[in-house]
CSV table of C-alpha atoms and ligand atoms in Angstrom, one decimal:
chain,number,residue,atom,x,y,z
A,1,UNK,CA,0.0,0.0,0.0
A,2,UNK,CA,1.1,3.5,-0.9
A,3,UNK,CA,1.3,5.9,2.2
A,4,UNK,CA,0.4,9.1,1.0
A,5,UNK,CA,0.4,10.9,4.3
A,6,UNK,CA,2.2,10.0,7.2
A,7,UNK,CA,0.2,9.4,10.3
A,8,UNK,CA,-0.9,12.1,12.9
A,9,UNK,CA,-0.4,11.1,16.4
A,10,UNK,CA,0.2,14.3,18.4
A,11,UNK,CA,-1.1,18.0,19.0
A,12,UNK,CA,2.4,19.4,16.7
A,13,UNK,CA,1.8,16.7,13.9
A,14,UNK,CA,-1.8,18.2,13.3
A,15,UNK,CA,0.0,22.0,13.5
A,16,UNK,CA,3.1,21.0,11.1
A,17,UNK,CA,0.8,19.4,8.5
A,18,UNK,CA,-1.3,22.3,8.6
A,19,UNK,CA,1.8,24.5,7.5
A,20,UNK,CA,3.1,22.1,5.0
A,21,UNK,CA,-0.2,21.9,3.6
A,22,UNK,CA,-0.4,25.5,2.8
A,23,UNK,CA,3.3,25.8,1.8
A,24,UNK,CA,2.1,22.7,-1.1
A,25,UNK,CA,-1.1,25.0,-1.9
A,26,UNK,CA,0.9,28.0,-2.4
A,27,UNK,CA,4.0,26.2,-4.3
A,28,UNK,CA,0.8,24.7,-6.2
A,29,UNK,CA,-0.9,27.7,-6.7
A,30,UNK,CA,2.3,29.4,-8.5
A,31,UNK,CA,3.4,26.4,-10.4
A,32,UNK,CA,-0.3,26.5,-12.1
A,33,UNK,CA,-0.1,30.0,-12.8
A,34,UNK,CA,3.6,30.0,-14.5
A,35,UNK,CA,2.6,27.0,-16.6
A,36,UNK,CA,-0.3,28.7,-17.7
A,37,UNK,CA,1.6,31.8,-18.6
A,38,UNK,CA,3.9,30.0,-20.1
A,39,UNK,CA,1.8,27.6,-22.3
A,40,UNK,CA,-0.9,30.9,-23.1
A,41,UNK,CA,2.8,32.7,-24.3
A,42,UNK,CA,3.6,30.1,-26.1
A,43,UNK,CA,0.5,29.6,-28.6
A,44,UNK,CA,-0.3,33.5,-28.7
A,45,UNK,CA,3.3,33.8,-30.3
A,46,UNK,CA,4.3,31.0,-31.9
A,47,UNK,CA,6.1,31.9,-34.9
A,48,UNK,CA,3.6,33.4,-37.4
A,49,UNK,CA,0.8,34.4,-35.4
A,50,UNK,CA,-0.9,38.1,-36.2
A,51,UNK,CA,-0.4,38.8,-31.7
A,52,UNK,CA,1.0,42.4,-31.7
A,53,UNK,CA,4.3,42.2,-30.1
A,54,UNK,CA,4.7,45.9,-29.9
A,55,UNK,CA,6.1,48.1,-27.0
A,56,UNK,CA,4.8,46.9,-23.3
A,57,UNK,CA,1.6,48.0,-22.2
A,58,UNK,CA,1.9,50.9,-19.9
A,59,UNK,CA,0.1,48.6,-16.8
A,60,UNK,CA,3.2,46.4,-16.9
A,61,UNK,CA,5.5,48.3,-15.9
A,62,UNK,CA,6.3,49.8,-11.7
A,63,UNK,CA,2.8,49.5,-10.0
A,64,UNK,CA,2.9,45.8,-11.1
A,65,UNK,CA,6.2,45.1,-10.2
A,66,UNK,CA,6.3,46.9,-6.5
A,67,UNK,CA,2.8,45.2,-6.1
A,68,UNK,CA,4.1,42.0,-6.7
A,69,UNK,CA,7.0,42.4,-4.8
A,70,UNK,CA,4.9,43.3,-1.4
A,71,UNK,CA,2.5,40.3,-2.3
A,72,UNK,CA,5.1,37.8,-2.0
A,73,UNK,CA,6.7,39.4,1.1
A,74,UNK,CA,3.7,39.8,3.0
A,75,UNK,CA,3.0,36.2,2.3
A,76,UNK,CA,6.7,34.8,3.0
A,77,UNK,CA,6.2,36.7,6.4
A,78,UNK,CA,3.1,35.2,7.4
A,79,UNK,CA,4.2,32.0,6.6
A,80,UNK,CA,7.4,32.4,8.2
A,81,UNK,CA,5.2,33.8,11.5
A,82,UNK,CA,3.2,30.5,11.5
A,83,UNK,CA,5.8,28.4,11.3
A,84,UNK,CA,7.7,29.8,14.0
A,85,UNK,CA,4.9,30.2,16.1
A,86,UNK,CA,4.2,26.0,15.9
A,87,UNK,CA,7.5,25.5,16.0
A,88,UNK,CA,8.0,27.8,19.1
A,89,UNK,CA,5.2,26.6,20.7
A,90,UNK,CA,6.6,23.4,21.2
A,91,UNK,CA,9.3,24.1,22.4
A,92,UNK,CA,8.1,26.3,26.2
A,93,UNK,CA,8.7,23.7,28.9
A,94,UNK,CA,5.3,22.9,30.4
A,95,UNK,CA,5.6,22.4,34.1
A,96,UNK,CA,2.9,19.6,34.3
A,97,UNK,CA,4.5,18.0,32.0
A,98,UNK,CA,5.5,14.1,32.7
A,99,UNK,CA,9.4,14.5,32.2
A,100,UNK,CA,11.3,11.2,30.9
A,101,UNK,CA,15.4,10.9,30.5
A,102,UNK,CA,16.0,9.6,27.6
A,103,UNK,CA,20.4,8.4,27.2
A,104,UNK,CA,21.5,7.9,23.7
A,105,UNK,CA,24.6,5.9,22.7
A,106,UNK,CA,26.0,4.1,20.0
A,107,UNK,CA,23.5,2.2,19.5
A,108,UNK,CA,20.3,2.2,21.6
A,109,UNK,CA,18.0,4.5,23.5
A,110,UNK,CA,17.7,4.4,26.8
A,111,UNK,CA,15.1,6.5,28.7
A,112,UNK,CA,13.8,6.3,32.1
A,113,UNK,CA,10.4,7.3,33.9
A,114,UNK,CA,9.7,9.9,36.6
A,115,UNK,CA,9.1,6.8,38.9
A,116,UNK,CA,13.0,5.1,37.8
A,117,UNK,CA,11.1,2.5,35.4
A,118,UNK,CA,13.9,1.9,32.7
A,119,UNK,CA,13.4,1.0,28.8
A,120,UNK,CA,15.7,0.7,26.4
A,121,UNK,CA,14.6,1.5,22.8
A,122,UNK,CA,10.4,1.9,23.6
A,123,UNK,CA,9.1,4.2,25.2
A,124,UNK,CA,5.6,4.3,27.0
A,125,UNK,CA,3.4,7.3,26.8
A,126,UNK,CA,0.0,8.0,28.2
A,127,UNK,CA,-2.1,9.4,25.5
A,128,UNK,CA,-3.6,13.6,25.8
A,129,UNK,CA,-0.7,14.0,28.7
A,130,UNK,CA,2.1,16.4,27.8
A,131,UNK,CA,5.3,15.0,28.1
A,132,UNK,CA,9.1,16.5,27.7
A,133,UNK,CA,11.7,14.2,27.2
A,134,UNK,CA,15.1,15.8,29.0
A,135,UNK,CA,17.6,14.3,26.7
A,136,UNK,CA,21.4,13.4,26.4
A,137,UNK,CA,24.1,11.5,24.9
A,138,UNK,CA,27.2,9.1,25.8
A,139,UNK,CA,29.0,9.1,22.9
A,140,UNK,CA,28.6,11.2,19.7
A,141,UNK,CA,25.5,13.2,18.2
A,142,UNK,CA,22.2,11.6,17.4
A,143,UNK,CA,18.9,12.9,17.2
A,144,UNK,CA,15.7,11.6,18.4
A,145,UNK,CA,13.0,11.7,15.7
A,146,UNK,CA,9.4,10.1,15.9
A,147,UNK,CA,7.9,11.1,12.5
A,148,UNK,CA,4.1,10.6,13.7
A,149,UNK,CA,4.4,13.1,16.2
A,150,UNK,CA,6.6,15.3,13.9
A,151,UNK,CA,9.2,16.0,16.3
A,152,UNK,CA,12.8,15.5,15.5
A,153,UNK,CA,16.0,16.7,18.3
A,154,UNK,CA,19.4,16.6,17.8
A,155,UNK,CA,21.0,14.5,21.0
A,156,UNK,CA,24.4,16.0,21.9
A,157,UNK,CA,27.2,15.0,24.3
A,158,UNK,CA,27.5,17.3,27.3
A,159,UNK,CA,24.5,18.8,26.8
A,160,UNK,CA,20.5,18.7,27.7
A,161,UNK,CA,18.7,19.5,24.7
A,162,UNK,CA,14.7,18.8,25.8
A,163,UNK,CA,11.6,17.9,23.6
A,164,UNK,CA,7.9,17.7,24.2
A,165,UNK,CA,4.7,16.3,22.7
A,166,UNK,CA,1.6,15.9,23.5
A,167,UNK,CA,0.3,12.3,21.8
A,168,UNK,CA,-3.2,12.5,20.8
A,169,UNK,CA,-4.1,8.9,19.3
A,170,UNK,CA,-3.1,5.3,21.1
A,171,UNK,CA,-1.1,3.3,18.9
A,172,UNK,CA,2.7,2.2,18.4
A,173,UNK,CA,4.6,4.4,16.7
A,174,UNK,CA,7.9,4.4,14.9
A,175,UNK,CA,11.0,6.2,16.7
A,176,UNK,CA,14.6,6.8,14.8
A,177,UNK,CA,17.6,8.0,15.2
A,178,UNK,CA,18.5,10.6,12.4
A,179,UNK,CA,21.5,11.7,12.6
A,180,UNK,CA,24.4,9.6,11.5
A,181,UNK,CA,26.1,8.1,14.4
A,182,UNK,CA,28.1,5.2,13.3
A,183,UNK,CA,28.2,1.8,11.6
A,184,UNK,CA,24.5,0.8,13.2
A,185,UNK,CA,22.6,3.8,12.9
A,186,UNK,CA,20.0,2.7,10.6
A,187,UNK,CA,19.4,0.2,13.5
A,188,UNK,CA,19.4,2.5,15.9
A,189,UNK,CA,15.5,3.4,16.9
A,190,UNK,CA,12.2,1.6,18.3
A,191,UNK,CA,8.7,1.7,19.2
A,192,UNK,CA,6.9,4.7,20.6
A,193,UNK,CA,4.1,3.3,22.4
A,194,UNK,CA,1.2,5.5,23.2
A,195,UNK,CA,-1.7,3.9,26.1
A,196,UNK,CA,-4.9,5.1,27.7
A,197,UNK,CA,-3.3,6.8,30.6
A,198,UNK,CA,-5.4,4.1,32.5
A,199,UNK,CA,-3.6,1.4,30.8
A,200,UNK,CA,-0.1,3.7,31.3
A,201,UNK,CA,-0.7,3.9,35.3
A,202,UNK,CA,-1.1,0.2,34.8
A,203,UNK,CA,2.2,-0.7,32.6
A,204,UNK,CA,4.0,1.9,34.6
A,205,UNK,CA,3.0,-0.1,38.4
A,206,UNK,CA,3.8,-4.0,36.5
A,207,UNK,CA,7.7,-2.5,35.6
A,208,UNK,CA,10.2,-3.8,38.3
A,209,UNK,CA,10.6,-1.0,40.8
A,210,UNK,CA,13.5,1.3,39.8
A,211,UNK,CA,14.6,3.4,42.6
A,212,UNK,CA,13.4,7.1,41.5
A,213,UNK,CA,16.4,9.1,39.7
A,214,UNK,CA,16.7,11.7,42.5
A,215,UNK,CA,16.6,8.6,45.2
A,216,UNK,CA,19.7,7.1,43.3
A,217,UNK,CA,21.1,11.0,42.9
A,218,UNK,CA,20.8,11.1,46.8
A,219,UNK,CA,23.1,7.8,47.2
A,220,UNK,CA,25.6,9.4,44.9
A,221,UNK,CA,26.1,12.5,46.5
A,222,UNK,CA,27.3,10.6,49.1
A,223,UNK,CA,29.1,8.0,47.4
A,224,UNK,CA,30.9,11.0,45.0
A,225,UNK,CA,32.2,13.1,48.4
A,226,UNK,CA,29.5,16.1,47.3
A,227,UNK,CA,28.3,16.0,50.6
A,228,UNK,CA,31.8,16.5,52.4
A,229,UNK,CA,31.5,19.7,51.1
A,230,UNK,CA,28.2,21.2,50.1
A,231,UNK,CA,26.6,20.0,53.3
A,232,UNK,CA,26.6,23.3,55.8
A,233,UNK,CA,28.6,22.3,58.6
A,234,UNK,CA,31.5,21.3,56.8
A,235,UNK,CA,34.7,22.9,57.5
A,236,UNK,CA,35.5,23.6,53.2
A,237,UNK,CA,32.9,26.4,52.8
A,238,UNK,CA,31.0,25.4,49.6
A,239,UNK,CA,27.7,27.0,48.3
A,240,UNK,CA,24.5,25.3,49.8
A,241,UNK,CA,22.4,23.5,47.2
A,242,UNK,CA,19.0,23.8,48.7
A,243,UNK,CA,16.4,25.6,46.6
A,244,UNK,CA,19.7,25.7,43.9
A,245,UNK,CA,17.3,24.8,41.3
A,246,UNK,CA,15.3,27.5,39.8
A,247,UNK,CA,17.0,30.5,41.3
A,248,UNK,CA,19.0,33.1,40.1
A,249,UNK,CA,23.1,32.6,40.9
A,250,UNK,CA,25.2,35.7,41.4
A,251,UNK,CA,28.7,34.3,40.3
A,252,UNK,CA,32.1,35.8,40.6
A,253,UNK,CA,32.5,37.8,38.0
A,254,UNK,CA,29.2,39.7,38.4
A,255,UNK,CA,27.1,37.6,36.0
A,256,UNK,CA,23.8,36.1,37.3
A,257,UNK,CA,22.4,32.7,35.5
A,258,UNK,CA,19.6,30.5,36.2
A,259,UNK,CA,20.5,28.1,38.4
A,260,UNK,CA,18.1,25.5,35.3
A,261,UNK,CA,19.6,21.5,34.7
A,262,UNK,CA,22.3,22.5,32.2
A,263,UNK,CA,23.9,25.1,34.8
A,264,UNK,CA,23.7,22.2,37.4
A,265,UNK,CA,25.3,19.5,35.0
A,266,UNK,CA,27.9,22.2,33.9
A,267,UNK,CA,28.5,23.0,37.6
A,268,UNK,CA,29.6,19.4,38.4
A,269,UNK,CA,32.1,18.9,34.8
A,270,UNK,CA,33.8,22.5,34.3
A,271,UNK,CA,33.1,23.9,38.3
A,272,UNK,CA,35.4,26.5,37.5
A,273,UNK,CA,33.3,28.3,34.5
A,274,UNK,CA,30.9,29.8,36.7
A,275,UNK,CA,32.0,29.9,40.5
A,276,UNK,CA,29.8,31.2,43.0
A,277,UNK,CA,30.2,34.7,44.1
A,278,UNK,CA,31.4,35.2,47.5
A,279,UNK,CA,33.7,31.1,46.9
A,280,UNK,CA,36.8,29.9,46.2
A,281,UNK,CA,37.2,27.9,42.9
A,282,UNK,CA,38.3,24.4,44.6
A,283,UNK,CA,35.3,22.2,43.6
A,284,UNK,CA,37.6,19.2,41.5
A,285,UNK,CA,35.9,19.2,37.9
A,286,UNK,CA,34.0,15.3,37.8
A,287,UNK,CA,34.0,15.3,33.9
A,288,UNK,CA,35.3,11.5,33.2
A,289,UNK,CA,34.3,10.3,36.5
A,290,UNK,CA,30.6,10.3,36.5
A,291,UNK,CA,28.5,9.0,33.1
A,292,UNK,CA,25.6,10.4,31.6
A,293,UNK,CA,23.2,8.3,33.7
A,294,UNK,CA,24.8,9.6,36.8
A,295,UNK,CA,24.7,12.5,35.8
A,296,UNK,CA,20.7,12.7,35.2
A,297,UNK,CA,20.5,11.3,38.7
A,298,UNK,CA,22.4,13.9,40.6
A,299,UNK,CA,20.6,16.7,38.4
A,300,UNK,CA,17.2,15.0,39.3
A,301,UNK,CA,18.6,15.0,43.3
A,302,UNK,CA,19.6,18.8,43.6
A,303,UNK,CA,16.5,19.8,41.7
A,304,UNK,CA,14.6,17.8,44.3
A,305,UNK,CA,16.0,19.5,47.3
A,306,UNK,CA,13.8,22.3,48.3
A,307,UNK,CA,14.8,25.3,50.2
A,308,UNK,CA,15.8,24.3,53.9
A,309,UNK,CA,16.9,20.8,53.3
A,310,UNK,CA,20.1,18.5,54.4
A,311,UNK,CA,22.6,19.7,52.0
B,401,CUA,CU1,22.3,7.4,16.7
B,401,CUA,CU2,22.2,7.7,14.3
């Protein structure tokens, strides 16, 4: 069977085919009307006919031209306004959103549940729920695209790059990886799979109990020697992480960032980029020492810790 249009299973596929729909009515529209021209041209002065070809009629001449000109701009920018605005809209973090790790490596995808439940290349979504999938990778770029949703994000090394979706009809869908990555990337992908939330509660409470990421983030701030420090009645002074997450830092040298997950995962590999104001740059950088996964789960611990807690 011929598949003329790929299937629609989320609130952006409906928005992106709405957009490519009106750039193929548009391109239509002015391929028609070119051929036309063109084939009307080319009988009404084929050699030998009695059409005048005398000078150009005064009409064709500037009001034409500008009008034409503004026409196509005002059309380009509207276009160019929807677009962004879908594209856009997809991208603001929703706060009730369910958020989902997702680990890419050489060749699988690994991604993780608020409650620590762990697949590797599927991944269980309940359907009409937004959900934002914070995403990184082990090894080298790859980019996480599930062509029924119409969402596609590239999946970099050292860095959280985040998606979200909103699935709109149950089903399994495919999911790729499409960027090349190595010998298996063609094999790299799976199986979106989108439930009744009813159904999702259900799959979610039959998966072996994983310990929650920011559990496991709490065992490795201990394990890791974090807590020697940042804890606040150690003797090395080291700035308290309570409440760290979602705050405004005042560092060093006078700038002030948003204490969001890529400042915390930045803190912990290069500690000396953006040191505290009012602290010494001693924090030892952990870049090598802790993977991806560990890193999630310390991210997912200090975001956890609310203002007045242990460390
Ligand atoms: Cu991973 Cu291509």
């Amino acid at each position: 069977m011929i598949r003329f249009w790929p299937e629609a299973a989320s609130d952006t596929a409906v928005q992106v085919d709405s957009v490519v729909l009106l750039l193929l009515a548009v391109s239509g529209a002015i391929l028609l009307l070119v051929l036309a021209l063109v084939l009307g041209f080319a009988i009404r002065y084929r050699r030998g006919s009695a059409a005048p070809r005398g000078e150009l009629p005064e009409l064709l001449k500037k009001e034409v031209e500008v009008g034409w000109t503004f026409a196509i701009l005002l059309l380009a920018l509207f276009i160019f306004s929807w677009a962004s605005v879908t594209e856009l809209g997809a991208l603001r973090p929703d706060p009730e959103a369910i958020e989902i790790h997702v680990v890419a490596k050489q060749w699988m995808w690994k991604t993780q549940h608020p409650n620590g439940a762990r697949e590797i290349d599927a991944l269980h979504v309940p359907r009409g729920e937004t959900v934002r999938l914070l995403m990184t990778s082990q090894d080298v770029i790859h980019s996480f695209f599930v062509p029924a949703f119409r969402i596609k994000q590239d999946v970099l090394p050292g860095r959280i790059t985040s998606l979200q979706f909103r699935a709109t009809a149950v089903g399994e869908y495919p999911l790729f990886c499409a960027e090349y990555c190595g010998t298996l990337h063609a094999r790299m992908g799976g199986t979106v799979t989108v439930m009744e939330p009813e159904d999702y509660a259900r799959w979610l409470a039959a998966q072996p109990e994983g310990d929650d990421l920011g559990r496991e983030g709490a065992a490795l701030f201990v394990s890791l020697g974090c807590a020697g420090c940042h804890n606040g009645s150690t003797v090395v002074r080291a700035p308290g992480l309570a409440g760290v997450y979602g705050r405004d830092v005042n560092l060093a040298d006078g700038r002030v960032v948003r204490a969001d997950e890529a400042y915390l995962r930045d803190s912990i590999l290069q500690p000396r980029r953006d040191v505290v104001a009012g602290f010494e740059p001693l924090m030892p950088s952990f870049a090598g020492l802790v993977g991806e996964d560990e890193l999630q789960r310390l991210v997912a611990y200090l975001r956890s810790l609310r203002e007045g807690g242990s460390p």
